[in-house]
Short mmCIF file of C-alpha atoms and ligand atoms in Angstrom, two decimals:
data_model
loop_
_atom_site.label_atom_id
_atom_site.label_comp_id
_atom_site.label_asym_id
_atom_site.label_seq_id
_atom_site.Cartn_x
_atom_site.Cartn_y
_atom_site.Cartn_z
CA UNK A 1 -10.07 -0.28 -7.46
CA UNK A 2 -8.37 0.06 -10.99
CA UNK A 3 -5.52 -1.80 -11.92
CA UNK A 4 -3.87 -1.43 -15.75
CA UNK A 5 -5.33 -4.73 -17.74
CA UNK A 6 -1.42 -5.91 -18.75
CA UNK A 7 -0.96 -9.21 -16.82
CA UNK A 8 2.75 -10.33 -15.96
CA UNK A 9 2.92 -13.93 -14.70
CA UNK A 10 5.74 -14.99 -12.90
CA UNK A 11 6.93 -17.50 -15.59
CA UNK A 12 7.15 -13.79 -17.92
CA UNK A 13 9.83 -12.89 -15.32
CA UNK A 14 11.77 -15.71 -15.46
CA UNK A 15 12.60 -14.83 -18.95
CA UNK A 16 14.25 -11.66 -17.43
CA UNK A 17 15.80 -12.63 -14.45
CA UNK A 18 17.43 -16.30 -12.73
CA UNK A 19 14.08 -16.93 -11.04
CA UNK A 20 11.12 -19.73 -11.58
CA UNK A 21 6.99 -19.90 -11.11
CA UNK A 22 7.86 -22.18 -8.13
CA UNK A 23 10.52 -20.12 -6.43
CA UNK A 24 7.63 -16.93 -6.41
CA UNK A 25 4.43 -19.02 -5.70
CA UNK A 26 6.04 -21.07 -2.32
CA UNK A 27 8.23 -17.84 -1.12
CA UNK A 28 5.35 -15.14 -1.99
CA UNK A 29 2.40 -16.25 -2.96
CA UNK A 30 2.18 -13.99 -5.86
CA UNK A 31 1.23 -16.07 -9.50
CA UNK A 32 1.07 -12.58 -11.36
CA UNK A 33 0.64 -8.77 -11.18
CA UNK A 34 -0.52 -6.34 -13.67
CA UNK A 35 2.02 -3.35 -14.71
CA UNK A 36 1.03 -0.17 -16.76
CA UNK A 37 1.94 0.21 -20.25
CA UNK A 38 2.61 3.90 -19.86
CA UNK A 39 -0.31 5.29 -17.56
CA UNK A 40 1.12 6.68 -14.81
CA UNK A 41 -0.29 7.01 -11.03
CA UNK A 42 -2.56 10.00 -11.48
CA UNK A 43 -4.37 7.98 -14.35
CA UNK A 44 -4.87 4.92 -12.30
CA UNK A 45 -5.81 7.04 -9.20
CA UNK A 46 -8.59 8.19 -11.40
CA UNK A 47 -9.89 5.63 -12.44
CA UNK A 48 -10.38 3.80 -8.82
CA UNK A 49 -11.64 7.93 -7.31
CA UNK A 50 -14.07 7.71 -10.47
CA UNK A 51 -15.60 4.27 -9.27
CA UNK A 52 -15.16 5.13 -5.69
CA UNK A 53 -17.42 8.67 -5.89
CA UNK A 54 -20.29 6.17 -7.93
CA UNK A 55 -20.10 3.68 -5.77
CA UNK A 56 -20.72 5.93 -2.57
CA UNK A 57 -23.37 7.65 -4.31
CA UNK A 58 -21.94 11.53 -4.51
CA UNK A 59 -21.20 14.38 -6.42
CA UNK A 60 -17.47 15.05 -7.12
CA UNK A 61 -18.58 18.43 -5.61
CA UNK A 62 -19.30 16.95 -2.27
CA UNK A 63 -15.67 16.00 -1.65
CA UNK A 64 -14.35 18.44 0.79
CA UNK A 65 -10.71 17.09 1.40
CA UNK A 66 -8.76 14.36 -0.95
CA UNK A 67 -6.17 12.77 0.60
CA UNK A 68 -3.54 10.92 -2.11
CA UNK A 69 -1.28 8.37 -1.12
CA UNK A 70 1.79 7.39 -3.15
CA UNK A 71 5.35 6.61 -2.78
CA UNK A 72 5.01 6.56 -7.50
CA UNK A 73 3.99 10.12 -7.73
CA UNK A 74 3.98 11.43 -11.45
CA UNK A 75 5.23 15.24 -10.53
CA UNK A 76 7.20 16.38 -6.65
CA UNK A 77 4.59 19.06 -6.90
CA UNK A 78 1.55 19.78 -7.74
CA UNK A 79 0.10 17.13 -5.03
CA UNK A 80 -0.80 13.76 -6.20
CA UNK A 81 -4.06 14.49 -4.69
CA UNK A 82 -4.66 18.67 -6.77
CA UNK A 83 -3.96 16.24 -10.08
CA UNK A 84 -7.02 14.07 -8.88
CA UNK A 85 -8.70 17.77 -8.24
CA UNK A 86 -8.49 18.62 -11.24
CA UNK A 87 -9.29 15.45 -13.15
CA UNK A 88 -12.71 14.71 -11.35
CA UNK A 89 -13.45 18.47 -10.72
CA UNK A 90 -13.85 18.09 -6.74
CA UNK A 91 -13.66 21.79 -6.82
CA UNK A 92 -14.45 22.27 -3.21
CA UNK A 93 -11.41 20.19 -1.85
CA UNK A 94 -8.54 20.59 0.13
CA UNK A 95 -5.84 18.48 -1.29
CA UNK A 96 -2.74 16.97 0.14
CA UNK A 97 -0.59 13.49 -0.16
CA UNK A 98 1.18 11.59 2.21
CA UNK A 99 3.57 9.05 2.03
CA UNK A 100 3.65 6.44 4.52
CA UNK A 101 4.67 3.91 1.54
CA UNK A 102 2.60 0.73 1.79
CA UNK A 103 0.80 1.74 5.12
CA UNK A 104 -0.34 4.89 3.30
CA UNK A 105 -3.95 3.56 3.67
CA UNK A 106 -3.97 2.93 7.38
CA UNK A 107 -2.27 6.68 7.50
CA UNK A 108 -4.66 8.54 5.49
CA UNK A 109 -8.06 6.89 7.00
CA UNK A 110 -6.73 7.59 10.84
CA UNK A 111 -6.06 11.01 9.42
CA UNK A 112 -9.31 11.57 7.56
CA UNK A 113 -10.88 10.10 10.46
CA UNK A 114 -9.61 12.87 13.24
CA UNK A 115 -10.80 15.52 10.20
CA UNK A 116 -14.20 14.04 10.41
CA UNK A 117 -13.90 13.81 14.46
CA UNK A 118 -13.21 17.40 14.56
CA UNK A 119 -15.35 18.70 11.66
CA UNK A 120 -12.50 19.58 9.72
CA UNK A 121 -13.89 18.00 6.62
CA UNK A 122 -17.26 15.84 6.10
CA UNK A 123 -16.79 13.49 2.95
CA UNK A 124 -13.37 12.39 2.73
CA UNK A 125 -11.80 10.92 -0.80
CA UNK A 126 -8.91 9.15 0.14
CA UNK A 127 -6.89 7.82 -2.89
CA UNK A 128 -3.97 4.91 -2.75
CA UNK A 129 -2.32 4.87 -6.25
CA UNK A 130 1.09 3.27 -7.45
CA UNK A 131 2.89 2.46 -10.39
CA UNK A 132 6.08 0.67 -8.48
CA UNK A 133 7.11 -0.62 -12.13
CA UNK A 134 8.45 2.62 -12.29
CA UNK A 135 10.80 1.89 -10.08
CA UNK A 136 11.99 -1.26 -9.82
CA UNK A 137 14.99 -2.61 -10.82
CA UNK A 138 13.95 -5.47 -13.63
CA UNK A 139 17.94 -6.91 -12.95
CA UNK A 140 16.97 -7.58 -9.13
CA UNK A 141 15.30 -11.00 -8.99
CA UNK A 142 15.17 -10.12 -4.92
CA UNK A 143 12.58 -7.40 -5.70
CA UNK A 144 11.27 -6.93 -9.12
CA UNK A 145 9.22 -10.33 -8.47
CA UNK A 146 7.33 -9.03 -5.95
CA UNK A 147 5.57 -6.01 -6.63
CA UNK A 148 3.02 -4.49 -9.49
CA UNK A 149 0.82 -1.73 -9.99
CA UNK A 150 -2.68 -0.46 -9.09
CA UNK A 151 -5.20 1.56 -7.55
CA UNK A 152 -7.77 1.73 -4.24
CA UNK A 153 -10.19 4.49 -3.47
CA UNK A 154 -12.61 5.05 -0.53
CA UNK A 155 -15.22 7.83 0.36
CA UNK A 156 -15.25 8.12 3.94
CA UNK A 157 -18.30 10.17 5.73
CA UNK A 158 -18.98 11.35 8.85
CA UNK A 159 -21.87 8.94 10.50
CA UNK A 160 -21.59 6.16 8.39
CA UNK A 161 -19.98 2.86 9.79
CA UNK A 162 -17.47 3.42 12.64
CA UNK A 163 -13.85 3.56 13.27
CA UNK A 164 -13.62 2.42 16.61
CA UNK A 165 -9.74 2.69 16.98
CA UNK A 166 -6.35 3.23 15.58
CA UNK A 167 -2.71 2.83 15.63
CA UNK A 168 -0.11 4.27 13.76
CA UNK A 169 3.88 3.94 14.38
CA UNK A 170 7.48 4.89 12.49
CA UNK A 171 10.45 3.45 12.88
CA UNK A 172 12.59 5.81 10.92
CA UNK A 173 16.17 4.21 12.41
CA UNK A 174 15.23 1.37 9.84
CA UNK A 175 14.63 3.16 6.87
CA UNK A 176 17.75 2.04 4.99
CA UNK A 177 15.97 -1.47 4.60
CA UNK A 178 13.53 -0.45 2.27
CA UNK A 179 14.34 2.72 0.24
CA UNK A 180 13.93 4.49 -3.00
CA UNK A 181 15.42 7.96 -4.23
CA UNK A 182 13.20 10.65 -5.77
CA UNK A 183 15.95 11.92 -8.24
CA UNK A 184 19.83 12.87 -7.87
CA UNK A 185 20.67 16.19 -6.39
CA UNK A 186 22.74 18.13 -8.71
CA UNK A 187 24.15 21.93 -8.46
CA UNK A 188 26.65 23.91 -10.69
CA UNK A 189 27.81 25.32 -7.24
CA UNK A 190 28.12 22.14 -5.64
CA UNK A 191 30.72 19.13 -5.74
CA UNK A 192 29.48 15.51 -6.32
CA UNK A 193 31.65 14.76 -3.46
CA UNK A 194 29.90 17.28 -1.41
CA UNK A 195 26.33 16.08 -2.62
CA UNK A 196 27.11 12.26 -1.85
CA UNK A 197 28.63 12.51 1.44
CA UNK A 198 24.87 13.48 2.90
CA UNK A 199 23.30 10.39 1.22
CA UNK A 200 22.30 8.17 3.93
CA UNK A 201 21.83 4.88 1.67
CA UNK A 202 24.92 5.80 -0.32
CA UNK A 203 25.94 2.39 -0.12
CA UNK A 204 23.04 1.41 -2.97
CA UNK A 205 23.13 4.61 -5.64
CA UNK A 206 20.82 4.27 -8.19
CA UNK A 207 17.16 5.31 -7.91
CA UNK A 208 15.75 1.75 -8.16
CA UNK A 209 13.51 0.49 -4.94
CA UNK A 210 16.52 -1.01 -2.74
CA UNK A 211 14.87 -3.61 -0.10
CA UNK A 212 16.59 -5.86 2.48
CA UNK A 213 13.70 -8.13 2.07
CA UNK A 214 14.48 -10.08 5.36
CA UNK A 215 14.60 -7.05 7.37
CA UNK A 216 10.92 -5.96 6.28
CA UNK A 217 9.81 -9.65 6.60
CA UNK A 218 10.91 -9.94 10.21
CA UNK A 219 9.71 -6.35 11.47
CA UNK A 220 6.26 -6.88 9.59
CA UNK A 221 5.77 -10.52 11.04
CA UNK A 222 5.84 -9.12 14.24
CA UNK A 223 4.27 -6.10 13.71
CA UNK A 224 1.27 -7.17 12.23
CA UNK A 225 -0.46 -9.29 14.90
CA UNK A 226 0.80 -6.74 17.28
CA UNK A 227 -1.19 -3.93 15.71
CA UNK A 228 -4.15 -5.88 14.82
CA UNK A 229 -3.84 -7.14 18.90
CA UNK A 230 -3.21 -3.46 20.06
CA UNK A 231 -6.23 -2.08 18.41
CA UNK A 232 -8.48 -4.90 19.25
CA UNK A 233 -7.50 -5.05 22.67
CA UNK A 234 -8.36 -1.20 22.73
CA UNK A 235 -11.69 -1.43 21.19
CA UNK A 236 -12.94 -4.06 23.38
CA UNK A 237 -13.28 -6.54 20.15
CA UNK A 238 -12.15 -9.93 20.85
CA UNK A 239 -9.65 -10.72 17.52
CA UNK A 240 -11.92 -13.85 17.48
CA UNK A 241 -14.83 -11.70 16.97
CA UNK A 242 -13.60 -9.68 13.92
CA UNK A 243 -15.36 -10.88 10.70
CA UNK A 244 -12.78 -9.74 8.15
CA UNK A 245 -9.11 -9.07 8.44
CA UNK A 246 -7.56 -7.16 5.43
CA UNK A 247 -3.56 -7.17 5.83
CA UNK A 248 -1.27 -5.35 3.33
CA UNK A 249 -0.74 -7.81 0.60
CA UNK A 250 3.74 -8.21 0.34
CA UNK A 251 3.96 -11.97 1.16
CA UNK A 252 1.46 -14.97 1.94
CA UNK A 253 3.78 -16.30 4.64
CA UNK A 254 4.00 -12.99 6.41
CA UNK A 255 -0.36 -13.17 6.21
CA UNK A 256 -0.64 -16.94 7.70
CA UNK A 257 2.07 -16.31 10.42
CA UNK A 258 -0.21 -12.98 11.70
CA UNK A 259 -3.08 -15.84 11.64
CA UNK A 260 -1.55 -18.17 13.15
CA UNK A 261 -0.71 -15.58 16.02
CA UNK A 262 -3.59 -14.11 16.55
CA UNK A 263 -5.70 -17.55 15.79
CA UNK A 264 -7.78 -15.89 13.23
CA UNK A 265 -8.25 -18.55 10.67
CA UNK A 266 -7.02 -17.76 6.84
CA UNK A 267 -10.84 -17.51 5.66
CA UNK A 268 -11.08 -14.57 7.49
CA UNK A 269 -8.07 -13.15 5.89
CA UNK A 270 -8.80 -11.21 2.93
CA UNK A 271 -6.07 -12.00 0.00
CA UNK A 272 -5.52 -10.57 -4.16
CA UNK A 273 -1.48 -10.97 -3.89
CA UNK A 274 -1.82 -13.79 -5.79
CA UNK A 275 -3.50 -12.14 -8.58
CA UNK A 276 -1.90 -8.75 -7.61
CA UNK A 277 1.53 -8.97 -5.87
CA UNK A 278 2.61 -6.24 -3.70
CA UNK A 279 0.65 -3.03 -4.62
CA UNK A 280 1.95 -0.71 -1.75
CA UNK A 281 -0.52 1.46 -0.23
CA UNK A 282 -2.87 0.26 -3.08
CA UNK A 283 -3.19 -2.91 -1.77
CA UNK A 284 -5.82 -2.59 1.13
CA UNK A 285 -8.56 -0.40 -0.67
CA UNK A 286 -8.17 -2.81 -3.41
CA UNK A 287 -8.95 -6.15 -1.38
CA UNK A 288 -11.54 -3.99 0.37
CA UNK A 289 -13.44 -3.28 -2.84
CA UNK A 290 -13.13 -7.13 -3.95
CA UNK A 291 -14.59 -8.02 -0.66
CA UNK A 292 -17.06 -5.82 -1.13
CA UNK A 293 -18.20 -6.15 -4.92
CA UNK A 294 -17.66 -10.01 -4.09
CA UNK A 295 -21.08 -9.09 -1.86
CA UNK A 296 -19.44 -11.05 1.14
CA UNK A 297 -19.16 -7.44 2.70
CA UNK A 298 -22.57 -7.17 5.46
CA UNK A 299 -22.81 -3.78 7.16
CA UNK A 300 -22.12 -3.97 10.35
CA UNK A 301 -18.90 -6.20 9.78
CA UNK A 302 -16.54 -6.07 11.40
CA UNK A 303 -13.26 -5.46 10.06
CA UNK A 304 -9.39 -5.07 10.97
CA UNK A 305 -7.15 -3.03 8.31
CA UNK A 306 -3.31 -3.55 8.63
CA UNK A 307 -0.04 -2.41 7.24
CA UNK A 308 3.67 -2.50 7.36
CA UNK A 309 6.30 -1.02 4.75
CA UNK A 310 8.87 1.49 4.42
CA UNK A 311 9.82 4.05 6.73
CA UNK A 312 9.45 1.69 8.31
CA UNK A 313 5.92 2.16 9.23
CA UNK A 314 2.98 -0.10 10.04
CA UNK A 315 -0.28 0.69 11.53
CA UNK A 316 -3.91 -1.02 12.04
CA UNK A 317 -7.54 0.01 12.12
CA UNK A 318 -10.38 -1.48 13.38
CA UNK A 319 -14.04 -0.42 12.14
CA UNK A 320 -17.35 -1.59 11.50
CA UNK A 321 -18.28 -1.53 7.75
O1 UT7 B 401 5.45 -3.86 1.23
C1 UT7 B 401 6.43 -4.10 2.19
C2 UT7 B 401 7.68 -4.45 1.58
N1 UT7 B 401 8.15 -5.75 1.39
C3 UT7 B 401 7.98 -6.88 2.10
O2 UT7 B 401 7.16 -7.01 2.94
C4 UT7 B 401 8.88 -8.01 1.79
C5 UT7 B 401 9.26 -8.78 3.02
N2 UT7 B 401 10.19 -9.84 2.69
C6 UT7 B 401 9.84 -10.94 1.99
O3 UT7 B 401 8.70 -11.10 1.63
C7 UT7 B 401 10.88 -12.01 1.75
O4 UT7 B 401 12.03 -11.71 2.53
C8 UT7 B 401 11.30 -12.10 0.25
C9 UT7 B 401 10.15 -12.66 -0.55
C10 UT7 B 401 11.68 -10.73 -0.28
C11 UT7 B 401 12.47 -13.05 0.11
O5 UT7 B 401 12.15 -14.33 0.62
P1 UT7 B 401 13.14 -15.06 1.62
O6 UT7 B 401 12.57 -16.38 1.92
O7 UT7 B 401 13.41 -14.11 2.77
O8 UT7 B 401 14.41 -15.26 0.72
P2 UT7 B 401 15.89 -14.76 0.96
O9 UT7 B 401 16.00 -13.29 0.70
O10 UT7 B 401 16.35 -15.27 2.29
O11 UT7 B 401 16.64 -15.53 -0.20
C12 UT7 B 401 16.72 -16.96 -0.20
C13 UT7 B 401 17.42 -17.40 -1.49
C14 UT7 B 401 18.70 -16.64 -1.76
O12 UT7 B 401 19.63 -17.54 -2.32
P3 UT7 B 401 20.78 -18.19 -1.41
O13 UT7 B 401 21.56 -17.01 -0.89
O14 UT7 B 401 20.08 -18.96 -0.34
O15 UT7 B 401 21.52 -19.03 -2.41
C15 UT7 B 401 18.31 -15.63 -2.80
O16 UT7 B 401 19.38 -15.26 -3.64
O17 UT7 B 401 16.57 -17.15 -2.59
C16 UT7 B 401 17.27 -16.41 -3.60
N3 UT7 B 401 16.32 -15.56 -4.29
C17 UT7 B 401 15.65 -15.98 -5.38
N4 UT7 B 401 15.67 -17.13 -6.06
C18 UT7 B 401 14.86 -17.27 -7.12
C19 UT7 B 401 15.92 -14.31 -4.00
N5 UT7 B 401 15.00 -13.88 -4.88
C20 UT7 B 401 14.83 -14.92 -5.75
C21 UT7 B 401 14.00 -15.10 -6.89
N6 UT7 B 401 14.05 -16.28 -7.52
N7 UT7 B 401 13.15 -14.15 -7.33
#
């Protein structure tokens, strides 16, 4: 993981917007979150693919597929993931992004995973990178509390742990409750009137991150244990049994309510919001490399991954480390 070293506490937002320490800490969780002072995604990206290659033990040269996950991207093209390419010379890779937003994670590893399956690709690097201070709205006490930046990078192998299922679901119809525009269309052939009349969120212009924050909270409380449940349940792995559950990091309350549900009990749940807020797709790969630099990490643990975020979208893994 990489995450910029500036450190915004919550009390450092109250001097921007009507909020308090208290208000955050009891509705979130979050106490503060580090933002970049000007490096943008590809820069963090490289930083966590840099520690992720040493720490697996490879050559750059090894990588045969990078898979970049962002919904922060520096440029619409080239890829997220050709920048990375380019910047730790993994010459031999194929090189795409996708954007599931914060369940970009659980995306890309089911994804590298069927590559491996099929012998598509043999060492996957899969890359989660955001700088969401980009694009939040600093006037919007309802979001720009909540999230900060960073990065999360895996190797993934074929023959090395085991994924033993996964789940992945959209629910497009709700995409208006978490939404942020990539840039204004504008023609010299075209009317604005013409432009704006195909803009499905019209009723929130701007290109801020627009979230209806109660929305998200309901579909992810129940679509957390649900994964975590589905995936279990198809693996044969008792949820009691699991040894680590790592849960995209957006809200404490949303964490202790998939507990509660699936009577897993909060040591088992792996947390850095507090120190972190919401990092989007970052957020996994980042409490996964905590976990395991923390040592607390045995191989042959077993673990459950899970996300939820815009699209919507949500998905869960389960593997053994
Ligand atoms: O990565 C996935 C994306 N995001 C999420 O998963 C977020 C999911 N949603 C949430 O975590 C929660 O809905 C929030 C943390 C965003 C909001 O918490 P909430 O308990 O649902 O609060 P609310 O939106 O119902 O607002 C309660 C009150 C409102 O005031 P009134 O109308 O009751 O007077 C808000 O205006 O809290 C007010 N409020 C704030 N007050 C102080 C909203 N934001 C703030 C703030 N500071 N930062």
């Amino acid at each position: 993981m990489y995450v910029p070293p500036m450190v915004v506490t919550n009390d450092d937002l109250a001097k921007l917007v009507d909020t308090s320490d208290e208000w955050i800490t009891e509705r979130t969780g979050i106490r503060q979150r580090r933002f970049s002072q000007g490096a943008p995604t590809w820069v963090l990206g490289r930083e966590a693919a840099l520690q992720a290659i040493e720490n697996a033990g490879i050559e750059a040269g090894e990588i045969d597929m990078i898979i970049a996950c962002s919904v922060t991207s520096d440029y619409c093209t080239p890829s997220l993931a050709c920048m990375l390419q380019r910047e730790i010379g993994a010459e031999s890779a194929a090189c795409w992004d996708m954007n599931a937003a914060c369940s970009g994670f659980i995306f890309a590893l089911d994804a590298a995973y069927r590559y491996l399956a099929t012998g598509g690709a043999s060492t996957i690097l899969i890359v989660c990178s955001e700088v969401l201070s980009r694009i939040t709205d600093f006037e919007d006490r309802s979001t720009c509390v909540l999230f900060g930046d960073g990065a999360g990078a895996v190797v993934v192998k074929k023959d090395e742990g085991r994924l033993f299922e996964s789940c992945v679901r959209s629910q497009g119809k709700s995409g208006g409750a978490l939404f942020a525009r990539s840039g204004k269309f504008t023609s010299p052939f075209v009317k604005k009137e013409e432009i704006e009349k195909y803009d499905l969120f019209r009723e929130n212009p701007g290109c801020h991150l627009v979230m209806e924050g109660r929305e998200v909270y309901r579909f992810a409380v129940a679509a957390m244990p649900e994964m975590i449940n589905n995936v279990c349940e198809k693996a044969g792995i008792p949820c009691g049994d699991l040894d680590w559950v790592i849960p995209h990091q957006a809200n404490i309350r949303i964490i202790k309510t998939a507990a509660e549900r699936l009577h897993i009990g909060m040591e088992k749940m792996v947390i850095n919001l507090d120190r972190y807020g919401n990092t989007s797709c970052a957020s996994i790969p980042m409490c996964l490399d905590e976990l395991n630099r923390s040592g607390r990490l045995k191989r042959g643990a077993r673990i459950a991954l899970a996300g939820f975020g815009a699209g919507l979208t949500c998905g869960a893994i389960v593997l053994e480390w």
